[in-house]
Amino acid sequence: MHSTASDGTDNPAELPALAKSAGLDAIALTDHDTTAGLPDAAAAAARIGLTFIPGIELSADPAVLANDNSDSAPRRGTLHILGYFVEHDAPGLVEIGVRLRQARAQRNPEIVDNLQKLGVRITYDQVLEVAGAVDDESVIVGRPHIAQVLVDKGYVRSIHEAFARYIGEGAAAYARKDRLSAKQAIDAIRQAGGLAVLAHPVQLRGLSHDELEMLVRRMRDIGLVGIETRHSDHSPADVNRLTGLAKRLDLITTGGSDYHGSRKSIRIGEPAVPISVSEQLHAAHERLKR
Ligand code: AMP
Ligand code: ZN
């Protein structure tokens, strides 16, 4: 799940109760590039007896896998790496957080500049306001916040349209940000005591099944322990295919809704994820600690 610490719309302290009323027994909070929401969410979960896994989701550059620029690496698409059970104050993660925040502080105003050149009259202050980042420097400001301003100001009718027309990859006002290599992301998660898991593999667009397998195999060789098989973007056929891949590569399987609150249409707890996923993650974490 995501919270207001990044681009979700629910406060980290409120998420556990929402999850419980949706019938869930366990959740993980995996905000983009930040662990700032973890202490509040963990405390709230403990109060109501919900199993809580502290996490993070790091964006990595799909073209730079382990300093490997081979032609098989995808140039586009999204490579997100989940870190489960990370220590929220691990120095390596904090350092990465600073670096990624700087990258965003450059890229986000660039997108707003591009929009202004296209005649779209929004300001970066409006984006910070929507993100709740005016008084809180720890908030991770992202494209969904820019999309929200475009909706609020009437330039588009939906977040989806904002990405399609203006700020999605390849769209008119898009600007790329400096990202980590997969190796840097996996190393940071491991150093923070966490388990690195490939998030929503279907978002790595434009890969054949064989190319995906090769990519995951390389990531496993540098410390990846699992892949997210159940996700709101995955069809039942995707789940089957990815479960087969995990088996072949001896990786654990995880899952989640990727709930972001009201900014996306994803509902808490959909798709359903068996509690065995949480149990396996806990077991893998115990093995790691030994
Ligand atoms: P950023 O890290 O600021 O580049 O923004 C990434 C966020 O934008 C992630 O939460 C994505 O899920 C979201 N995102 C990317 N593409 C789209 C899209 N076409 N529609 C809605 N959200 C998107
Ligand atoms: Zn993601």
PDB file of N, CA, C and O in Angstrom, residues 131-198:
ATOM      1  N   ALA A 131       0.375  17.834  -2.891  1.00  0.00           N
ATOM      2  CA  ALA A 131       1.142  16.727  -2.320  1.00  0.00           C
ATOM      3  C   ALA A 131       1.259  16.830  -0.797  1.00  0.00           C
ATOM      4  O   ALA A 131       1.703  15.891  -0.143  1.00  0.00           O
ATOM      5  N   GLY A 132       0.865  17.971  -0.242  1.00  0.00           N
ATOM      6  CA  GLY A 132       1.053  18.179   1.200  1.00  0.00           C
ATOM      7  C   GLY A 132       2.518  18.374   1.529  1.00  0.00           C
ATOM      8  O   GLY A 132       2.971  18.035   2.621  1.00  0.00           O
ATOM      9  N   ALA A 133       3.275  18.902   0.550  1.00  0.00           N
ATOM     10  CA  ALA A 133       4.725  18.996   0.711  1.00  0.00           C
ATOM     11  C   ALA A 133       5.188  20.408   1.031  1.00  0.00           C
ATOM     12  O   ALA A 133       6.385  20.664   1.113  1.00  0.00           O
ATOM     13  N   VAL A 134       4.235  21.338   1.215  1.00  0.00           N
ATOM     14  CA  VAL A 134       4.631  22.721   1.466  1.00  0.00           C
ATOM     15  C   VAL A 134       5.371  22.825   2.803  1.00  0.00           C
ATOM     16  O   VAL A 134       6.422  23.443   2.900  1.00  0.00           O
ATOM     17  N   ASP A 135       4.828  22.161   3.834  1.00  0.00           N
ATOM     18  CA  ASP A 135       5.450  22.237   5.162  1.00  0.00           C
ATOM     19  C   ASP A 135       6.172  20.957   5.546  1.00  0.00           C
ATOM     20  O   ASP A 135       6.670  20.833   6.646  1.00  0.00           O
ATOM     21  N   ASP A 136       6.170  19.981   4.679  1.00  0.00           N
ATOM     22  CA  ASP A 136       6.769  18.694   5.036  1.00  0.00           C
ATOM     23  C   ASP A 136       7.696  18.220   3.926  1.00  0.00           C
ATOM     24  O   ASP A 136       7.264  17.686   2.911  1.00  0.00           O
ATOM     25  N   GLU A 137       8.977  18.449   4.166  1.00  0.00           N
ATOM     26  CA  GLU A 137       9.972  18.141   3.138  1.00  0.00           C
ATOM     27  C   GLU A 137      10.117  16.656   2.876  1.00  0.00           C
ATOM     28  O   GLU A 137      10.686  16.251   1.870  1.00  0.00           O
ATOM     29  N   SER A 138       9.616  15.830   3.803  1.00  0.00           N
ATOM     30  CA  SER A 138       9.824  14.392   3.636  1.00  0.00           C
ATOM     31  C   SER A 138       8.858  13.788   2.607  1.00  0.00           C
ATOM     32  O   SER A 138       9.059  12.672   2.154  1.00  0.00           O
ATOM     33  N   VAL A 139       7.800  14.526   2.246  1.00  0.00           N
ATOM     34  CA  VAL A 139       6.822  13.969   1.306  1.00  0.00           C
ATOM     35  C   VAL A 139       7.453  13.784  -0.073  1.00  0.00           C
ATOM     36  O   VAL A 139       8.158  14.663  -0.569  1.00  0.00           O
ATOM     37  N   ILE A 140       7.239  12.627  -0.662  1.00  0.00           N
ATOM     38  CA  ILE A 140       7.751  12.340  -2.001  1.00  0.00           C
ATOM     39  C   ILE A 140       6.743  12.871  -3.019  1.00  0.00           C
ATOM     40  O   ILE A 140       5.596  12.417  -3.072  1.00  0.00           O
ATOM     41  N   VAL A 141       7.177  13.867  -3.794  1.00  0.00           N
ATOM     42  CA  VAL A 141       6.286  14.488  -4.779  1.00  0.00           C
ATOM     43  C   VAL A 141       6.472  13.787  -6.123  1.00  0.00           C
ATOM     44  O   VAL A 141       7.600  13.607  -6.572  1.00  0.00           O
ATOM     45  N   GLY A 142       5.370  13.381  -6.731  1.00  0.00           N
ATOM     46  CA  GLY A 142       5.495  12.626  -7.977  1.00  0.00           C
ATOM     47  C   GLY A 142       4.490  13.060  -9.033  1.00  0.00           C
ATOM     48  O   GLY A 142       3.664  13.956  -8.818  1.00  0.00           O
ATOM     49  N   ARG A 143       4.567  12.388 -10.151  1.00  0.00           N
ATOM     50  CA  ARG A 143       3.676  12.741 -11.261  1.00  0.00           C
ATOM     51  C   ARG A 143       2.195  12.643 -10.909  1.00  0.00           C
ATOM     52  O   ARG A 143       1.394  13.431 -11.424  1.00  0.00           O
ATOM     53  N   PRO A 144       1.788  11.688 -10.041  1.00  0.00           N
ATOM     54  CA  PRO A 144       0.361  11.663  -9.706  1.00  0.00           C
ATOM     55  C   PRO A 144      -0.132  12.986  -9.099  1.00  0.00           C
ATOM     56  O   PRO A 144      -1.288  13.371  -9.292  1.00  0.00           O
ATOM     57  N   HIS A 145       0.756  13.689  -8.373  1.00  0.00           N
ATOM     58  CA  HIS A 145       0.353  14.983  -7.813  1.00  0.00           C
ATOM     59  C   HIS A 145       0.190  16.018  -8.929  1.00  0.00           C
ATOM     60  O   HIS A 145      -0.730  16.830  -8.906  1.00  0.00           O
ATOM     61  N   ILE A 146       1.109  15.979  -9.902  1.00  0.00           N
ATOM     62  CA  ILE A 146       0.987  16.900 -11.048  1.00  0.00           C
ATOM     63  C   ILE A 146      -0.311  16.594 -11.792  1.00  0.00           C
ATOM     64  O   ILE A 146      -1.060  17.500 -12.172  1.00  0.00           O
ATOM     65  N   ALA A 147      -0.575  15.292 -11.950  1.00  0.00           N
ATOM     66  CA  ALA A 147      -1.814  14.878 -12.629  1.00  0.00           C
ATOM     67  C   ALA A 147      -3.045  15.405 -11.893  1.00  0.00           C
ATOM     68  O   ALA A 147      -4.009  15.878 -12.514  1.00  0.00           O
ATOM     69  N   GLN A 148      -2.984  15.362 -10.560  1.00  0.00           N
ATOM     70  CA  GLN A 148      -4.110  15.846  -9.755  1.00  0.00           C
ATOM     71  C   GLN A 148      -4.368  17.333 -10.005  1.00  0.00           C
ATOM     72  O   GLN A 148      -5.516  17.762 -10.129  1.00  0.00           O
ATOM     73  N   VAL A 149      -3.292  18.120 -10.100  1.00  0.00           N
ATOM     74  CA  VAL A 149      -3.457  19.560 -10.359  1.00  0.00           C
ATOM     75  C   VAL A 149      -4.073  19.756 -11.746  1.00  0.00           C
ATOM     76  O   VAL A 149      -4.962  20.597 -11.926  1.00  0.00           O
ATOM     77  N   LEU A 150      -3.629  18.956 -12.721  1.00  0.00           N
ATOM     78  CA  LEU A 150      -4.204  19.076 -14.078  1.00  0.00           C
ATOM     79  C   LEU A 150      -5.705  18.775 -14.066  1.00  0.00           C
ATOM     80  O   LEU A 150      -6.482  19.418 -14.768  1.00  0.00           O
ATOM     81  N   VAL A 151      -6.105  17.804 -13.238  1.00  0.00           N
ATOM     82  CA  VAL A 151      -7.543  17.507 -13.107  1.00  0.00           C
ATOM     83  C   VAL A 151      -8.248  18.670 -12.411  1.00  0.00           C
ATOM     84  O   VAL A 151      -9.264  19.184 -12.896  1.00  0.00           O
ATOM     85  N   ASP A 152      -7.679  19.085 -11.258  1.00  0.00           N
ATOM     86  CA  ASP A 152      -8.315  20.143 -10.463  1.00  0.00           C
ATOM     87  C   ASP A 152      -8.496  21.430 -11.265  1.00  0.00           C
ATOM     88  O   ASP A 152      -9.477  22.159 -11.088  1.00  0.00           O
ATOM     89  N   LYS A 153      -7.531  21.734 -12.140  1.00  0.00           N
ATOM     90  CA  LYS A 153      -7.606  22.974 -12.908  1.00  0.00           C
ATOM     91  C   LYS A 153      -8.390  22.812 -14.215  1.00  0.00           C
ATOM     92  O   LYS A 153      -8.449  23.735 -15.029  1.00  0.00           O
ATOM     93  N   GLY A 154      -8.916  21.630 -14.421  1.00  0.00           N
ATOM     94  CA  GLY A 154      -9.803  21.434 -15.572  1.00  0.00           C
ATOM     95  C   GLY A 154      -9.102  21.190 -16.902  1.00  0.00           C
ATOM     96  O   GLY A 154      -9.749  21.216 -17.945  1.00  0.00           O
ATOM     97  N   TYR A 155      -7.789  20.926 -16.873  1.00  0.00           N
ATOM     98  CA  TYR A 155      -7.102  20.671 -18.140  1.00  0.00           C
ATOM     99  C   TYR A 155      -7.380  19.266 -18.674  1.00  0.00           C
ATOM    100  O   TYR A 155      -7.307  19.030 -19.870  1.00  0.00           O
ATOM    101  N   VAL A 156      -7.647  18.353 -17.779  1.00  0.00           N
ATOM    102  CA  VAL A 156      -8.007  16.981 -18.177  1.00  0.00           C
ATOM    103  C   VAL A 156      -9.128  16.503 -17.264  1.00  0.00           C
ATOM    104  O   VAL A 156      -9.365  17.079 -16.200  1.00  0.00           O
ATOM    105  N   ARG A 157      -9.802  15.418 -17.684  1.00  0.00           N
ATOM    106  CA  ARG A 157     -10.914  14.944 -16.879  1.00  0.00           C
ATOM    107  C   ARG A 157     -10.513  13.863 -15.876  1.00  0.00           C
ATOM    108  O   ARG A 157     -11.237  13.570 -14.943  1.00  0.00           O
ATOM    109  N   SER A 158      -9.350  13.241 -16.106  1.00  0.00           N
ATOM    110  CA  SER A 158      -8.959  12.160 -15.197  1.00  0.00           C
ATOM    111  C   SER A 158      -7.437  12.093 -15.081  1.00  0.00           C
ATOM    112  O   SER A 158      -6.708  12.626 -15.928  1.00  0.00           O
ATOM    113  N   ILE A 159      -7.000  11.415 -14.033  1.00  0.00           N
ATOM    114  CA  ILE A 159      -5.567  11.170 -13.836  1.00  0.00           C
ATOM    115  C   ILE A 159      -5.022  10.429 -15.057  1.00  0.00           C
ATOM    116  O   ILE A 159      -3.945  10.737 -15.575  1.00  0.00           O
ATOM    117  N   HIS A 160      -5.796   9.465 -15.512  1.00  0.00           N
ATOM    118  CA  HIS A 160      -5.392   8.667 -16.666  1.00  0.00           C
ATOM    119  C   HIS A 160      -5.136   9.563 -17.877  1.00  0.00           C
ATOM    120  O   HIS A 160      -4.123   9.436 -18.571  1.00  0.00           O
ATOM    121  N   GLU A 161      -6.064  10.490 -18.127  1.00  0.00           N
ATOM    122  CA  GLU A 161      -5.916  11.395 -19.268  1.00  0.00           C
ATOM    123  C   GLU A 161      -4.688  12.302 -19.087  1.00  0.00           C
ATOM    124  O   GLU A 161      -3.992  12.619 -20.063  1.00  0.00           O
ATOM    125  N   ALA A 162      -4.419  12.695 -17.839  1.00  0.00           N
ATOM    126  CA  ALA A 162      -3.241  13.542 -17.581  1.00  0.00           C
ATOM    127  C   ALA A 162      -1.966  12.817 -18.007  1.00  0.00           C
ATOM    128  O   ALA A 162      -1.078  13.408 -18.642  1.00  0.00           O
ATOM    129  N   PHE A 163      -1.879  11.526 -17.678  1.00  0.00           N
ATOM    130  CA  PHE A 163      -0.700  10.748 -18.072  1.00  0.00           C
ATOM    131  C   PHE A 163      -0.668  10.551 -19.593  1.00  0.00           C
ATOM    132  O   PHE A 163       0.367  10.697 -20.225  1.00  0.00           O
ATOM    133  N   ALA A 164      -1.817  10.226 -20.160  1.00  0.00           N
ATOM    134  CA  ALA A 164      -1.848   9.928 -21.596  1.00  0.00           C
ATOM    135  C   ALA A 164      -1.521  11.171 -22.424  1.00  0.00           C
ATOM    136  O   ALA A 164      -0.767  11.105 -23.384  1.00  0.00           O
ATOM    137  N   ARG A 165      -2.069  12.315 -22.046  1.00  0.00           N
ATOM    138  CA  ARG A 165      -1.884  13.501 -22.880  1.00  0.00           C
ATOM    139  C   ARG A 165      -0.633  14.282 -22.562  1.00  0.00           C
ATOM    140  O   ARG A 165      -0.031  14.921 -23.421  1.00  0.00           O
ATOM    141  N   TYR A 166      -0.229  14.279 -21.281  1.00  0.00           N
ATOM    142  CA  TYR A 166       0.830  15.206 -20.891  1.00  0.00           C
ATOM    143  C   TYR A 166       2.067  14.595 -20.238  1.00  0.00           C
ATOM    144  O   TYR A 166       3.186  14.919 -20.602  1.00  0.00           O
ATOM    145  N   ILE A 167       1.875  13.758 -19.219  1.00  0.00           N
ATOM    146  CA  ILE A 167       3.044  13.479 -18.368  1.00  0.00           C
ATOM    147  C   ILE A 167       3.483  12.021 -18.333  1.00  0.00           C
ATOM    148  O   ILE A 167       4.447  11.688 -17.644  1.00  0.00           O
ATOM    149  N   GLY A 168       2.806  11.153 -19.079  1.00  0.00           N
ATOM    150  CA  GLY A 168       3.250   9.759 -19.160  1.00  0.00           C
ATOM    151  C   GLY A 168       4.527   9.664 -19.984  1.00  0.00           C
ATOM    152  O   GLY A 168       4.898  10.605 -20.709  1.00  0.00           O
ATOM    153  N   GLU A 169       5.210   8.541 -19.879  1.00  0.00           N
ATOM    154  CA  GLU A 169       6.457   8.356 -20.621  1.00  0.00           C
ATOM    155  C   GLU A 169       6.198   8.562 -22.109  1.00  0.00           C
ATOM    156  O   GLU A 169       5.298   7.953 -22.675  1.00  0.00           O
ATOM    157  N   GLY A 170       6.960   9.453 -22.732  1.00  0.00           N
ATOM    158  CA  GLY A 170       6.794   9.711 -24.165  1.00  0.00           C
ATOM    159  C   GLY A 170       5.767  10.781 -24.486  1.00  0.00           C
ATOM    160  O   GLY A 170       5.675  11.236 -25.625  1.00  0.00           O
ATOM    161  N   ALA A 171       5.000  11.234 -23.496  1.00  0.00           N
ATOM    162  CA  ALA A 171       3.992  12.280 -23.746  1.00  0.00           C
ATOM    163  C   ALA A 171       4.666  13.665 -23.757  1.00  0.00           C
ATOM    164  O   ALA A 171       5.832  13.813 -23.390  1.00  0.00           O
ATOM    165  N   ALA A 172       3.871  14.677 -24.160  1.00  0.00           N
ATOM    166  CA  ALA A 172       4.435  15.989 -24.511  1.00  0.00           C
ATOM    167  C   ALA A 172       5.254  16.666 -23.403  1.00  0.00           C
ATOM    168  O   ALA A 172       6.245  17.331 -23.688  1.00  0.00           O
ATOM    169  N   ALA A 173       4.841  16.532 -22.159  1.00  0.00           N
ATOM    170  CA  ALA A 173       5.544  17.259 -21.088  1.00  0.00           C
ATOM    171  C   ALA A 173       6.396  16.335 -20.217  1.00  0.00           C
ATOM    172  O   ALA A 173       6.930  16.751 -19.185  1.00  0.00           O
ATOM    173  N   TYR A 174       6.544  15.094 -20.642  1.00  0.00           N
ATOM    174  CA  TYR A 174       7.294  14.122 -19.838  1.00  0.00           C
ATOM    175  C   TYR A 174       8.760  14.530 -19.688  1.00  0.00           C
ATOM    176  O   TYR A 174       9.382  15.039 -20.605  1.00  0.00           O
ATOM    177  N   ALA A 175       9.293  14.321 -18.510  1.00  0.00           N
ATOM    178  CA  ALA A 175      10.748  14.479 -18.315  1.00  0.00           C
ATOM    179  C   ALA A 175      11.215  13.290 -17.488  1.00  0.00           C
ATOM    180  O   ALA A 175      10.549  12.876 -16.540  1.00  0.00           O
ATOM    181  N   ARG A 176      12.339  12.759 -17.879  1.00  0.00           N
ATOM    182  CA  ARG A 176      12.888  11.590 -17.222  1.00  0.00           C
ATOM    183  C   ARG A 176      13.634  12.003 -15.967  1.00  0.00           C
ATOM    184  O   ARG A 176      14.208  13.075 -15.918  1.00  0.00           O
ATOM    185  N   LYS A 177      13.641  11.153 -14.969  1.00  0.00           N
ATOM    186  CA  LYS A 177      14.487  11.480 -13.824  1.00  0.00           C
ATOM    187  C   LYS A 177      15.580  10.435 -13.681  1.00  0.00           C
ATOM    188  O   LYS A 177      15.455   9.308 -14.130  1.00  0.00           O
ATOM    189  N   ASP A 178      16.656  10.879 -13.068  1.00  0.00           N
ATOM    190  CA  ASP A 178      17.772   9.992 -12.798  1.00  0.00           C
ATOM    191  C   ASP A 178      17.273   8.873 -11.880  1.00  0.00           C
ATOM    192  O   ASP A 178      16.611   9.127 -10.888  1.00  0.00           O
ATOM    193  N   ARG A 179      17.553   7.649 -12.244  1.00  0.00           N
ATOM    194  CA  ARG A 179      17.092   6.547 -11.405  1.00  0.00           C
ATOM    195  C   ARG A 179      18.256   5.672 -10.986  1.00  0.00           C
ATOM    196  O   ARG A 179      19.327   5.719 -11.567  1.00  0.00           O
ATOM    197  N   LEU A 180      17.984   4.852 -10.005  1.00  0.00           N
ATOM    198  CA  LEU A 180      19.006   3.917  -9.529  1.00  0.00           C
ATOM    199  C   LEU A 180      19.157   2.780 -10.525  1.00  0.00           C
ATOM    200  O   LEU A 180      18.237   2.476 -11.271  1.00  0.00           O
ATOM    201  N   SER A 181      20.290   2.101 -10.489  1.00  0.00           N
ATOM    202  CA  SER A 181      20.369   0.835 -11.200  1.00  0.00           C
ATOM    203  C   SER A 181      19.680  -0.212 -10.322  1.00  0.00           C
ATOM    204  O   SER A 181      19.519  -0.022  -9.110  1.00  0.00           O
ATOM    205  N   ALA A 182      19.286  -1.317 -10.933  1.00  0.00           N
ATOM    206  CA  ALA A 182      18.655  -2.381 -10.153  1.00  0.00           C
ATOM    207  C   ALA A 182      19.602  -2.849  -9.054  1.00  0.00           C
ATOM    208  O   ALA A 182      19.181  -3.144  -7.937  1.00  0.00           O
ATOM    209  N   LYS A 183      20.880  -2.875  -9.374  1.00  0.00           N
ATOM    210  CA  LYS A 183      21.850  -3.350  -8.376  1.00  0.00           C
ATOM    211  C   LYS A 183      21.913  -2.406  -7.177  1.00  0.00           C
ATOM    212  O   LYS A 183      21.940  -2.848  -6.032  1.00  0.00           O
ATOM    213  N   GLN A 184      21.902  -1.102  -7.455  1.00  0.00           N
ATOM    214  CA  GLN A 184      21.930  -0.147  -6.342  1.00  0.00           C
ATOM    215  C   GLN A 184      20.687  -0.297  -5.461  1.00  0.00           C
ATOM    216  O   GLN A 184      20.766  -0.227  -4.239  1.00  0.00           O
ATOM    217  N   ALA A 185      19.539  -0.497  -6.113  1.00  0.00           N
ATOM    218  CA  ALA A 185      18.295  -0.631  -5.354  1.00  0.00           C
ATOM    219  C   ALA A 185      18.318  -1.910  -4.508  1.00  0.00           C
ATOM    220  O   ALA A 185      17.996  -1.893  -3.313  1.00  0.00           O
ATOM    221  N   ILE A 186      18.727  -3.009  -5.126  1.00  0.00           N
ATOM    222  CA  ILE A 186      18.746  -4.293  -4.403  1.00  0.00           C
ATOM    223  C   ILE A 186      19.775  -4.245  -3.266  1.00  0.00           C
ATOM    224  O   ILE A 186      19.500  -4.689  -2.147  1.00  0.00           O
ATOM    225  N   ASP A 187      20.940  -3.685  -3.542  1.00  0.00           N
ATOM    226  CA  ASP A 187      21.969  -3.579  -2.501  1.00  0.00           C
ATOM    227  C   ASP A 187      21.457  -2.765  -1.310  1.00  0.00           C
ATOM    228  O   ASP A 187      21.673  -3.144  -0.154  1.00  0.00           O
ATOM    229  N   ALA A 188      20.811  -1.649  -1.604  1.00  0.00           N
ATOM    230  CA  ALA A 188      20.337  -0.782  -0.513  1.00  0.00           C
ATOM    231  C   ALA A 188      19.299  -1.508   0.334  1.00  0.00           C
ATOM    232  O   ALA A 188      19.293  -1.404   1.562  1.00  0.00           O
ATOM    233  N   ILE A 189      18.422  -2.256  -0.320  1.00  0.00           N
ATOM    234  CA  ILE A 189      17.383  -2.999   0.411  1.00  0.00           C
ATOM    235  C   ILE A 189      18.032  -4.070   1.286  1.00  0.00           C
ATOM    236  O   ILE A 189      17.694  -4.243   2.461  1.00  0.00           O
ATOM    237  N   ARG A 190      18.999  -4.770   0.719  1.00  0.00           N
ATOM    238  CA  ARG A 190      19.678  -5.826   1.490  1.00  0.00           C
ATOM    239  C   ARG A 190      20.432  -5.243   2.675  1.00  0.00           C
ATOM    240  O   ARG A 190      20.406  -5.786   3.782  1.00  0.00           O
ATOM    241  N   GLN A 191      21.118  -4.129   2.422  1.00  0.00           N
ATOM    242  CA  GLN A 191      21.862  -3.508   3.520  1.00  0.00           C
ATOM    243  C   GLN A 191      20.935  -2.998   4.619  1.00  0.00           C
ATOM    244  O   GLN A 191      21.341  -2.856   5.765  1.00  0.00           O
ATOM    245  N   ALA A 192      19.677  -2.712   4.250  1.00  0.00           N
ATOM    246  CA  ALA A 192      18.705  -2.252   5.242  1.00  0.00           C
ATOM    247  C   ALA A 192      17.997  -3.444   5.900  1.00  0.00           C
ATOM    248  O   ALA A 192      16.985  -3.278   6.579  1.00  0.00           O
ATOM    249  N   GLY A 193      18.527  -4.642   5.667  1.00  0.00           N
ATOM    250  CA  GLY A 193      17.954  -5.838   6.288  1.00  0.00           C
ATOM    251  C   GLY A 193      16.699  -6.322   5.607  1.00  0.00           C
ATOM    252  O   GLY A 193      15.917  -7.090   6.180  1.00  0.00           O
ATOM    253  N   GLY A 194      16.462  -5.872   4.362  1.00  0.00           N
ATOM    254  CA  GLY A 194      15.200  -6.195   3.696  1.00  0.00           C
ATOM    255  C   GLY A 194      15.315  -7.265   2.634  1.00  0.00           C
ATOM    256  O   GLY A 194      16.406  -7.684   2.246  1.00  0.00           O
ATOM    257  N   LEU A 195      14.145  -7.708   2.171  1.00  0.00           N
ATOM    258  CA  LEU A 195      14.024  -8.705   1.107  1.00  0.00           C
ATOM    259  C   LEU A 195      13.639  -7.976  -0.169  1.00  0.00           C
ATOM    260  O   LEU A 195      12.614  -7.286  -0.208  1.00  0.00           O
ATOM    261  N   ALA A 196      14.455  -8.122  -1.224  1.00  0.00           N
ATOM    262  CA  ALA A 196      14.178  -7.425  -2.484  1.00  0.00           C
ATOM    263  C   ALA A 196      13.292  -8.280  -3.386  1.00  0.00           C
ATOM    264  O   ALA A 196      13.583  -9.452  -3.637  1.00  0.00           O
ATOM    265  N   VAL A 197      12.208  -7.669  -3.843  1.00  0.00           N
ATOM    266  CA  VAL A 197      11.206  -8.378  -4.641  1.00  0.00           C
ATOM    267  C   VAL A 197      10.856  -7.527  -5.867  1.00  0.00           C
ATOM    268  O   VAL A 197      10.638  -6.314  -5.743  1.00  0.00           O
ATOM    269  N   LEU A 198      10.799  -8.138  -7.033  1.00  0.00           N
ATOM    270  CA  LEU A 198      10.418  -7.409  -8.250  1.00  0.00           C
ATOM    271  C   LEU A 198       8.917  -7.112  -8.216  1.00  0.00           C
ATOM    272  O   LEU A 198       8.097  -8.022  -8.152  1.00  0.00           O
TER     273      LEU A 198
END
